[in-house]
Coordinates of C-alpha atoms in Angstrom, one line a residue:
Chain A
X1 CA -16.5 1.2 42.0
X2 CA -16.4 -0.8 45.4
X3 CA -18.6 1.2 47.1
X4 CA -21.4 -0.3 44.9
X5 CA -20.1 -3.7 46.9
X6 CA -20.9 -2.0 50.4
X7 CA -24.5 -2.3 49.2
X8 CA -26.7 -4.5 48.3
X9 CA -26.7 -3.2 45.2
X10 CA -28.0 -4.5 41.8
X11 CA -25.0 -4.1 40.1
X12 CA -24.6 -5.8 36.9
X13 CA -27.6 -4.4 35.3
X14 CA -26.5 -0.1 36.4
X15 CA -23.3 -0.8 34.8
X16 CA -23.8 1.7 31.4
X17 CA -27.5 3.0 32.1
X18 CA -27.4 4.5 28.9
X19 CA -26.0 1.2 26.9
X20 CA -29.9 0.5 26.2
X21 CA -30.1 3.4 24.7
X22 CA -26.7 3.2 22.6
X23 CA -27.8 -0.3 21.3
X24 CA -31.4 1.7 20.0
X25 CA -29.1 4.6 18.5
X26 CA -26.9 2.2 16.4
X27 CA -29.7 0.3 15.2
X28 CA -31.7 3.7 13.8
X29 CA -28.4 4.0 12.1
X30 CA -28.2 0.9 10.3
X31 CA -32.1 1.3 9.3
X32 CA -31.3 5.2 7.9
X33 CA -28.1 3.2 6.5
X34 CA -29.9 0.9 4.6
X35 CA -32.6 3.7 3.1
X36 CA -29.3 5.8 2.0
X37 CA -27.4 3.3 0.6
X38 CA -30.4 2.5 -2.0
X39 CA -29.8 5.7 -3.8
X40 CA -26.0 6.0 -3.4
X41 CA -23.9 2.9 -5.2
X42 CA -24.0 -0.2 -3.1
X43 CA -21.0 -1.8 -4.6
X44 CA -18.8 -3.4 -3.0
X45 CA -15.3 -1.6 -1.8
X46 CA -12.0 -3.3 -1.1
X47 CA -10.2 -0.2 -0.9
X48 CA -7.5 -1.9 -2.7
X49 CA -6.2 -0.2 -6.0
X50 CA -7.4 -1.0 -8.4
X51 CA -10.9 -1.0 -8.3
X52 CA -12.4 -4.2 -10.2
X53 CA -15.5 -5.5 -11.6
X54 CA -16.0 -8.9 -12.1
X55 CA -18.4 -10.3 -14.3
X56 CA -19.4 -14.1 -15.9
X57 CA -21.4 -15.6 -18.6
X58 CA -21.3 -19.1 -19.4
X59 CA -18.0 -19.3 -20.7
X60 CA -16.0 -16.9 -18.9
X61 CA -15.6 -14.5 -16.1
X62 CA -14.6 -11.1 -17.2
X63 CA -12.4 -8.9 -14.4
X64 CA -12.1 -5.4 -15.9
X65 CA -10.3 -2.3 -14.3
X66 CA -9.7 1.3 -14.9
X67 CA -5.9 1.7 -15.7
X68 CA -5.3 5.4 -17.7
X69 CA -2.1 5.7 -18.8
X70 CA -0.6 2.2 -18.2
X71 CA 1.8 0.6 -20.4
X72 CA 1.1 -3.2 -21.3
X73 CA 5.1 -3.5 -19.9
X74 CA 4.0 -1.8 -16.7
X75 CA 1.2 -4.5 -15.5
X76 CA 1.8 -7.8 -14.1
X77 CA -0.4 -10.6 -14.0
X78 CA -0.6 -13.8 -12.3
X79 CA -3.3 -16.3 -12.0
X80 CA -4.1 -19.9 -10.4
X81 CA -7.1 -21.9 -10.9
X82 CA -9.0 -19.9 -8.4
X83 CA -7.4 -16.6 -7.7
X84 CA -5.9 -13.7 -9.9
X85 CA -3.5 -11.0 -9.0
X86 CA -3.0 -7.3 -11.0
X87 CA 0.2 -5.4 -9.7
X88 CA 2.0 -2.7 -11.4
X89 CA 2.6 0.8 -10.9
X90 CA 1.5 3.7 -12.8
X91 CA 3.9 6.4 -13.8
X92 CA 3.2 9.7 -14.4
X93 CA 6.2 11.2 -16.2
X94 CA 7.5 14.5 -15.0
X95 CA 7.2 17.6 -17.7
X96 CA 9.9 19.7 -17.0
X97 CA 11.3 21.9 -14.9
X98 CA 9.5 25.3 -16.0
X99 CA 6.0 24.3 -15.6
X100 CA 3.4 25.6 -12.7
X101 CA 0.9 23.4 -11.7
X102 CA -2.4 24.7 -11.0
X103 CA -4.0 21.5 -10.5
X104 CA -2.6 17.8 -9.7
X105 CA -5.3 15.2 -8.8
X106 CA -3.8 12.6 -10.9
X107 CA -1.9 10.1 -8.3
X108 CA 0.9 7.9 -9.8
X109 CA 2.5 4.7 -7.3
X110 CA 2.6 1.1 -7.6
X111 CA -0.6 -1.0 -7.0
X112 CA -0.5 -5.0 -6.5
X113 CA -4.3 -6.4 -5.8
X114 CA -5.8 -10.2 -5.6
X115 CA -8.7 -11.3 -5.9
X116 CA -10.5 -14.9 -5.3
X117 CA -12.4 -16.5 -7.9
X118 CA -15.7 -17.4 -7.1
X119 CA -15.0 -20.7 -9.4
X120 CA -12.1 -22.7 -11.2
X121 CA -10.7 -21.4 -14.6
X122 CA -8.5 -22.9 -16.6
X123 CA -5.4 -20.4 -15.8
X124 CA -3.7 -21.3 -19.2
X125 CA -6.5 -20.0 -20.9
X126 CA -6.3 -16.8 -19.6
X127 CA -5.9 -13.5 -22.0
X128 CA -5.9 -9.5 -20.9
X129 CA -6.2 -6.7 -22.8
X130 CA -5.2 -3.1 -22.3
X131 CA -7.7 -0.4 -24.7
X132 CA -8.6 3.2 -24.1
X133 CA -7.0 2.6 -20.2
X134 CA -9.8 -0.1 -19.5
X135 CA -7.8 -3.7 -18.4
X136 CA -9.9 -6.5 -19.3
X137 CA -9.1 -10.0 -18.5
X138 CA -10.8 -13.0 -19.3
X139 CA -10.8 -15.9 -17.6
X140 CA -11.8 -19.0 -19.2
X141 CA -13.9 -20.9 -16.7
X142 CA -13.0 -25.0 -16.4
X143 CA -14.6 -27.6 -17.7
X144 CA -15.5 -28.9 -14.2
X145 CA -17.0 -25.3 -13.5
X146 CA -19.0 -24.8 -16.6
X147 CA -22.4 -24.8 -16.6
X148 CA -24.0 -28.3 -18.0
X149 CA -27.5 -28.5 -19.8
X150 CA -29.2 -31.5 -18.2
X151 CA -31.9 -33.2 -20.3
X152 CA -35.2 -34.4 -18.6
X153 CA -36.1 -37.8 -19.9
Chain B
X1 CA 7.3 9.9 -4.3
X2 CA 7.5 6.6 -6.9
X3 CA 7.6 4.6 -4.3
X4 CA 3.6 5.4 -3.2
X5 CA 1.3 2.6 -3.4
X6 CA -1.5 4.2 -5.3
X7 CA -4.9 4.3 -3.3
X8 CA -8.8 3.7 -4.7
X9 CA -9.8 7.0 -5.8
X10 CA -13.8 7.2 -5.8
X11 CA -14.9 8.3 -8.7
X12 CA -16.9 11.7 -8.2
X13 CA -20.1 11.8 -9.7
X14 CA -20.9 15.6 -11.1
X15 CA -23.5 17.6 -9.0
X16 CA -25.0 20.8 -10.5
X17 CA -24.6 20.2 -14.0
X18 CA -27.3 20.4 -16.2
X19 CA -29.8 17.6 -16.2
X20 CA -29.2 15.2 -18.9
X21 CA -31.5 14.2 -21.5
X22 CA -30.0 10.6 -21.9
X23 CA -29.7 8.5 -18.3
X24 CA -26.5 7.6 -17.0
X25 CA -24.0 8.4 -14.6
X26 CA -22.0 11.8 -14.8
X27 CA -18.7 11.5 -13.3
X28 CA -15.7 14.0 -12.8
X29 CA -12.3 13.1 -14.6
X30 CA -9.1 13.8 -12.3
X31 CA -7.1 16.4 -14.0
X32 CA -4.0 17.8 -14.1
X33 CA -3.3 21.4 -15.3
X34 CA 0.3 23.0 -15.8
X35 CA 1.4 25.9 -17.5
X36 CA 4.2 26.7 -19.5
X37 CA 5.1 30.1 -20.6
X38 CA 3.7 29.0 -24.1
X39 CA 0.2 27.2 -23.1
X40 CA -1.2 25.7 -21.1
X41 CA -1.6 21.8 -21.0
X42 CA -4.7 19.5 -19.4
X43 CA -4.2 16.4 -18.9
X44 CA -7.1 14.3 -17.6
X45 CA -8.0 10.3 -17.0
X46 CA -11.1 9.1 -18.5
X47 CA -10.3 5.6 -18.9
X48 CA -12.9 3.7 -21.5
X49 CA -13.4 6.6 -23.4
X50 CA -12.5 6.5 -27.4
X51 CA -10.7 8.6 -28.9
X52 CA -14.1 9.5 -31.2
X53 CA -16.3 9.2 -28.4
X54 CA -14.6 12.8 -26.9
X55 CA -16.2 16.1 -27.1
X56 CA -14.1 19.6 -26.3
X57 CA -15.6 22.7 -26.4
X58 CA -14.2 26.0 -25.9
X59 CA -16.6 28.8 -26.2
X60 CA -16.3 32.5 -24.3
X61 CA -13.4 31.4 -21.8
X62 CA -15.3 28.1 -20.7
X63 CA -13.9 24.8 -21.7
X64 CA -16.1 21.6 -21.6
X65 CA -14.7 18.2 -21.4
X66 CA -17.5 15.2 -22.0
X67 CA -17.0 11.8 -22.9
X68 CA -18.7 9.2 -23.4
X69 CA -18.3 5.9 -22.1
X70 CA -19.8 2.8 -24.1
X71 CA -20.8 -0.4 -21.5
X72 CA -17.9 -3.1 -22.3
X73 CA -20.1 -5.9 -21.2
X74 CA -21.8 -8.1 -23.2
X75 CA -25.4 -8.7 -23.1
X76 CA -24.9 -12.3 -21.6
X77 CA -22.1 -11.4 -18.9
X78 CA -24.1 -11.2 -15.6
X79 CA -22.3 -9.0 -12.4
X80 CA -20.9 -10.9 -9.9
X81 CA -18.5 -8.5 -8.5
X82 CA -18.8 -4.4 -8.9
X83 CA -16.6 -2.1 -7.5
X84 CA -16.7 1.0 -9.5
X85 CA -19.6 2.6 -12.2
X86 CA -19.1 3.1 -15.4
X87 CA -20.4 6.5 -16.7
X88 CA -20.1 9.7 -18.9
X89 CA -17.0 12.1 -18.0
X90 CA -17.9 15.8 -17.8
X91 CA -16.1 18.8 -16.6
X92 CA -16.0 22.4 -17.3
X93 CA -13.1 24.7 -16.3
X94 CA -12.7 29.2 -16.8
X95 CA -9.8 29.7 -18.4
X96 CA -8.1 32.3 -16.9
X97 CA -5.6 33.0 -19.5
X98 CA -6.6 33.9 -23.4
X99 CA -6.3 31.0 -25.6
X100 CA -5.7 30.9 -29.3
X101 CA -8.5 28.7 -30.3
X102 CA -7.4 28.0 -33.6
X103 CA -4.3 26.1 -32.4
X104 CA -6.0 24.0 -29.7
X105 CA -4.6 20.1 -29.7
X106 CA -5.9 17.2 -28.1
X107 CA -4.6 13.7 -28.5
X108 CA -6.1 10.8 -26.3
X109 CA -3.7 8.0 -25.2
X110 CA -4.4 5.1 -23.2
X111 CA -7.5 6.6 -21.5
X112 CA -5.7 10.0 -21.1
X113 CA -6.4 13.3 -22.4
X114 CA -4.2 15.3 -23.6
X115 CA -5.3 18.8 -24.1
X116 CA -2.7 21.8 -25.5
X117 CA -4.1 25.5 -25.2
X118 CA -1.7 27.4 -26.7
X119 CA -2.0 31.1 -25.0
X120 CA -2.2 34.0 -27.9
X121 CA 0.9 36.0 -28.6
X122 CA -0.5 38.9 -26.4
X123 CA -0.6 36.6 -23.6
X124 CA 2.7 35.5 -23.6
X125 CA 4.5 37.5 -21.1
X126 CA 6.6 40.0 -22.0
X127 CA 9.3 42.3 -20.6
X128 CA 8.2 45.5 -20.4
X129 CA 11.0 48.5 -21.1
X130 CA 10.9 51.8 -19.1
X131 CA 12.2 54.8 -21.4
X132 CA 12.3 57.9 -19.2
X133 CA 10.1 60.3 -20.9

């Protein structure tokens, strides 16, 4: 590199001659990105088990995960007045010492997951229930986070 | 191997099937398959699924798995937050081994299937005696 020094040489600007070109690569990427995506599911991923949707009305928000096979015993669930945290583990009991697999996708291991609140709730409110493997919690919004009808004099 | 922390599994949406007259997502259950020297036993996750709302079909060697999956929301409840789909299960598998469709069982728990295929006598195996002719 010092023999650029020797010269008078324009240096800074012959560093990457290509980075022009890498900077016009990446953004035709993000613009073939974004036409993909529109197709595809545009959710939003964590990548931390489990995977949860979160919905509201004007009540309640409603965080719902797919669980098969859990036990109400193996789940554990804690809440504040703005967060809520799901950890467990699932368990997939062993059947025997004579059987051949010929297929094993299902994954057993623990799982332990939090997720912010995008308002208060009333944490002593809060109820879950376990049906057909779908966890649904509901979260009680607070009174200071509930919507308010406002008349117009 | 308890110890694992289980990771997000994407759900796989099915590709090739055959086009669907209602709209909705198609996705694949994960499955386990073991044999004993009795049957044959399929167990597969299809979380949200009732057991009424599950349909098993076993015609000329091909087994078809669909379920369907009601939407748990409410018509108020508004999305703030999605991270998975909700949609029909479907799978098809070729049995290999010759089933006694009479004596097929499924039981669904918790969002898994259960599935026991009980292979026909013939199937079984069986020792086979040489008597020098």
């Amino acid at each position: 590199m010092t023999y650029h020094r020797l010269f008078d040489f324009p240096v800074r600007g012959w560093k990457n001659p290509f980075e022009e070109l890498d900077l016009m690569k990446r953004r035709m990427e993000r613009l073939s990105e974004n036409f993909r995506s529109r197709k595809e599911f545009s959710g939003y991923r964590s990548g931390v088990f489990p995977a949860l949707n979160l919905t509201e009305d004007k009540d309640n928000y409603y965080v719902r995960a797919e669980l098969p096979g859990l036990e109400t015993d193996d789940l554990d669930i804690q809440a504040t007045v703005n967060s809520l945290a799901v950890s467990g583990e699932r368990k997939i009991p062993a059947e025997g010492d004579n059987v051949r697999y010929h297929r094993k996708e299902r994954e057993s291991g623990k799982f332990s997951r939090i997720i912010n609140l995008p308002d208060a709730v009333d944490p002593e409110k809060i109820s879950a229930g376990l049906s057909n493997g779908i966890l649904t919690v509901t979260l009680p919004k607070s009174e200071v986070a509930r919507p308010r009808q406002i008349k117009v004099n | 191997m308890a110890e694992r922390e289980l990771q997000v599994q994407e759900k796989q949406q099915v590709a090739g099937a055959a086009e669907q007259t209602k709209p909705g997502l198609l996705f694949t259950p994960a499955v386990d398959i073991f044999e004993t020297e009795k049957e044959l036993v399929l167990l597969a996750d299809m979380p949200g699924v009732k057991p009424a709302d599950l349909d098993i079909d076993l015609r000329e060697n091909t087994l078809t798995l669909s379920g369907e999956v009601l939407a748990f929301e409410t018509k108020d409840e508004q999305q703030v937050l999605s991270e998975y789909e909700v949609g029909k299960y479907y799978r098809q598998f070729t049995l290999s081994e010759v089933i006694d469709q009479e004596k097929i069982e499924a039981a669904m728990d918790k969002g898994v299937l259960r599935l026991r295929l009980p292979k026909v006598e013939k199937a079984t195996p069986r020792k086979i005696s040489v008597t020098a002719a």
